[in-house]
Tab-separated table of C-alpha atoms in Angstrom:
chain	number	residue	atom	x	y	z
D	1	MET	CA	-3.471	11.707	12.612
D	2	SER	CA	-0.100	10.250	10.446
D	3	TYR	CA	1.722	11.942	13.403
D	4	LEU	CA	0.863	8.516	15.600
D	5	LEU	CA	2.043	6.209	12.650
D	6	PRO	CA	5.252	5.612	11.206
D	7	THR	CA	5.629	6.996	8.049
D	8	LEU	CA	7.752	5.571	5.453
D	9	THR	CA	9.690	7.535	2.661
D	10	LYS	CA	12.451	5.553	1.540
D	11	LYS	CA	12.160	2.381	-0.225
D	12	LYS	CA	14.303	1.007	2.004
D	13	GLU	CA	12.358	1.470	4.651
D	14	VAL	CA	9.488	-0.411	3.192
D	15	ASP	CA	11.524	-3.265	2.067
D	16	THR	CA	12.483	-3.548	5.690
D	17	ILE	CA	8.994	-3.290	7.159
D	18	ILE	CA	7.284	-5.896	4.803
D	19	ARG	CA	10.593	-8.544	4.586
D	20	ASP	CA	10.741	-7.927	9.185
D	21	THR	CA	6.948	-8.263	10.172
D	22	ILE	CA	6.661	-11.565	10.511
D	23	ASP	CA	3.532	-13.580	12.022
D	24	LYS	CA	1.479	-10.084	12.143
D	25	VAL	CA	-0.707	-8.373	9.085
D	26	LEU	CA	1.188	-5.764	8.182
D	27	VAL	CA	-0.985	-3.256	6.581
D	28	LEU	CA	0.291	0.004	4.742
D	29	ARG	CA	-1.523	2.646	3.611
D	30	PHE	CA	-0.412	4.979	0.685
D	31	GLY	CA	-1.457	8.418	0.176
D	32	ARG	CA	-0.530	12.009	1.374
D	33	ALA	CA	-0.645	13.815	4.753
D	34	ASP	CA	-2.510	16.345	3.615
D	35	ASP	CA	-5.248	14.675	1.862
D	36	ALA	CA	-8.779	15.102	2.994
D	37	VAL	CA	-9.761	11.519	2.832
D	38	CYS	CA	-6.380	10.246	4.078
D	39	LEU	CA	-6.757	11.995	7.184
D	40	GLN	CA	-9.767	10.157	7.603
D	41	LEU	CA	-8.375	7.167	7.633
D	42	ASP	CA	-5.445	8.067	9.184
D	43	ASP	CA	-7.223	8.901	12.053
D	44	ILE	CA	-9.280	5.572	11.962
D	45	LEU	CA	-5.601	4.295	11.616
D	46	ALA	CA	-4.572	5.756	14.557
D	47	LYS	CA	-7.181	5.053	16.976
D	48	THR	CA	-7.518	1.207	16.146
D	49	ALA	CA	-3.379	0.801	16.025
D	50	ARG	CA	-3.439	-0.525	19.773
D	51	GLU	CA	-6.391	-2.334	19.539
D	52	VAL	CA	-5.075	-4.889	16.411
D	53	SER	CA	-1.472	-4.696	17.575
D	54	LYS	CA	-1.528	-8.023	18.911
D	55	PHE	CA	-2.343	-9.145	15.265
D	56	ALA	CA	-1.417	-6.122	12.534
D	57	THR	CA	1.575	-3.621	12.392
D	58	VAL	CA	0.317	-0.388	10.734
D	59	ALA	CA	2.251	2.077	8.699
D	60	LEU	CA	2.044	4.951	5.884
D	61	VAL	CA	3.664	5.208	3.249
D	62	ASP	CA	3.982	8.783	1.670
D	63	VAL	CA	3.007	8.707	-2.329
D	64	ASP	CA	4.988	11.880	-3.239
D	65	SER	CA	8.446	10.823	-2.205
D	66	GLU	CA	10.598	9.875	-5.219
D	67	ASP	CA	12.360	6.677	-3.085
D	68	VAL	CA	8.799	5.173	-3.070
D	69	GLN	CA	7.537	5.145	-6.688
D	70	VAL	CA	9.037	1.634	-8.016
D	71	TYR	CA	6.487	0.265	-5.421
D	72	VAL	CA	3.332	3.353	-6.447
D	73	LYS	CA	4.048	2.055	-9.816
D	74	TYR	CA	3.971	-1.791	-8.818
D	75	PHE	CA	0.725	-1.711	-6.651
D	76	ASP	CA	-0.573	0.061	-9.780
D	77	ILE	CA	-1.651	3.518	-6.401
D	78	THR	CA	-4.023	5.488	-8.863
D	79	LEU	CA	-6.282	6.344	-6.373
D	80	ILE	CA	-5.856	7.666	-3.020
D	81	PRO	CA	-5.476	6.112	-0.139
D	82	SER	CA	-5.239	2.995	-1.143
D	83	THR	CA	-4.507	0.381	1.971
D	84	ILE	CA	-2.512	-2.840	1.197
D	85	PHE	CA	-1.959	-6.047	3.129
D	86	PHE	CA	0.623	-8.302	3.345
D	87	PHE	CA	1.220	-11.424	5.381
D	88	ASN	CA	4.870	-12.916	5.840
D	89	ALA	CA	6.259	-10.887	3.374
D	90	HIS	CA	3.743	-12.173	0.883
D	91	HIS	CA	0.848	-9.313	-1.187
D	92	MET	CA	-2.508	-11.086	0.496
D	93	LYS	CA	-5.468	-10.230	-2.141
D	94	MET	CA	-8.661	-9.567	-1.013
D	95	ASP	CA	-11.932	-9.450	-2.128
D	96	SER	CA	-13.767	-5.869	-1.356
D	97	GLY	CA	-16.757	-5.721	-3.852
D	98	THR	CA	-14.551	-4.202	-6.940
D	99	ALA	CA	-12.582	-5.323	-9.920
D	100	ASP	CA	-9.061	-4.845	-7.679
D	101	HIS	CA	-8.188	-7.138	-5.665
D	102	THR	CA	-4.828	-6.482	-4.941
D	103	LYS	CA	-5.785	-3.457	-2.538
D	104	TRP	CA	-8.967	-1.383	-0.147
D	105	VAL	CA	-9.327	2.093	-2.301
D	106	GLY	CA	-10.748	4.799	-0.170
D	107	ALA	CA	-11.161	4.951	3.367
D	108	PHE	CA	-12.823	2.707	5.779
D	109	HIS	CA	-16.153	4.229	7.562
D	110	GLU	CA	-15.694	3.710	11.031
D	111	LYS	CA	-13.212	1.388	12.882
D	112	GLN	CA	-14.949	-1.554	13.589
D	113	ASN	CA	-14.788	-1.827	10.132
D	114	PHE	CA	-10.748	-1.826	9.418
D	115	ILE	CA	-10.672	-4.185	12.765
D	116	ASP	CA	-13.020	-6.580	10.848
D	117	VAL	CA	-10.838	-6.736	7.467
D	118	ASN	CA	-7.734	-6.882	9.323
D	119	GLU	CA	-8.857	-10.347	11.480
D	120	TYR	CA	-10.353	-11.500	7.987
D	121	GLN	CA	-7.034	-11.426	6.940
D	122	ASP	CA	-5.308	-12.934	10.149
D	123	ILE	CA	-8.145	-15.534	10.297
D	124	ASN	CA	-7.462	-15.766	6.563
D	125	CYS	CA	-3.490	-15.973	6.867
D	126	TYR	CA	-3.154	-18.052	9.601
D	127	THR	CA	-5.926	-20.618	7.948
D	128	ARG	CA	-3.594	-21.321	4.832
D	129	THR	CA	-0.592	-21.482	6.968
D	130	TYR	CA	-1.504	-23.719	9.063
D	131	LYS	CA	-4.078	-26.110	6.936
D	132	PHE	CA	-0.805	-28.139	5.502
D	133	TRP	CA	0.194	-28.730	9.409
D	134	GLY	CA	-2.934	-30.564	9.718
D	135	LEU	CA	-4.623	-28.129	12.316
D	136	GLN	CA	-7.942	-26.724	12.730
D	137	THR	CA	-9.469	-24.241	9.957
D	138	ASP	CA	-11.935	-23.198	11.811
D	139	PRO	CA	-11.031	-19.504	13.626
D	140	LEU	CA	-11.980	-20.780	17.015
D	141	LYS	CA	-10.173	-23.562	17.255
D	142	LEU	CA	-7.375	-22.618	15.527
D	143	TRP	CA	-4.010	-23.910	17.624
D	144	SER	CA	-5.801	-27.354	18.750
D	145	VAL	CA	-4.299	-30.763	16.118
D	146	THR	CA	-7.355	-32.388	14.178
D	147	GLU	CA	-7.699	-36.165	14.907
D	148	PRO	CA	-6.960	-38.305	11.495
D	149	ALA	CA	-9.561	-39.380	10.171
D	150	ASP	CA	-10.570	-43.499	10.581
D	151	GLU	CA	-10.641	-44.869	7.361
């Protein structure tokens, strides 16, 4: 299923997609195309890429490529697959129940789990971004302007 998603093998490609993905969550899966767990995750990512396309972009990064080793070392990719989230070129940290808050390690068990994590990341990003503009932090009323508080 990795052929259905863009695969990045060069540092410049990774730099470009991180820099150019604006107002969307960027999901980068670091792994190998021939690994069984990566193939399971790639299947889930490929099936959900269209559903999350309004608020997320999904791409694969080949950890065996010599040119992306700088990212493999920087993000401490020791276990594969590892999924890293970005928003407006900022690395998003997440609490996945492990000691490592920088990435999601392993595959998602089902499609809905991946969608839920992306929706949470998306809402969390917008909440942080627009919090200082006086907008609601409630996800259902995210775009409505708050009334000034009476003192």
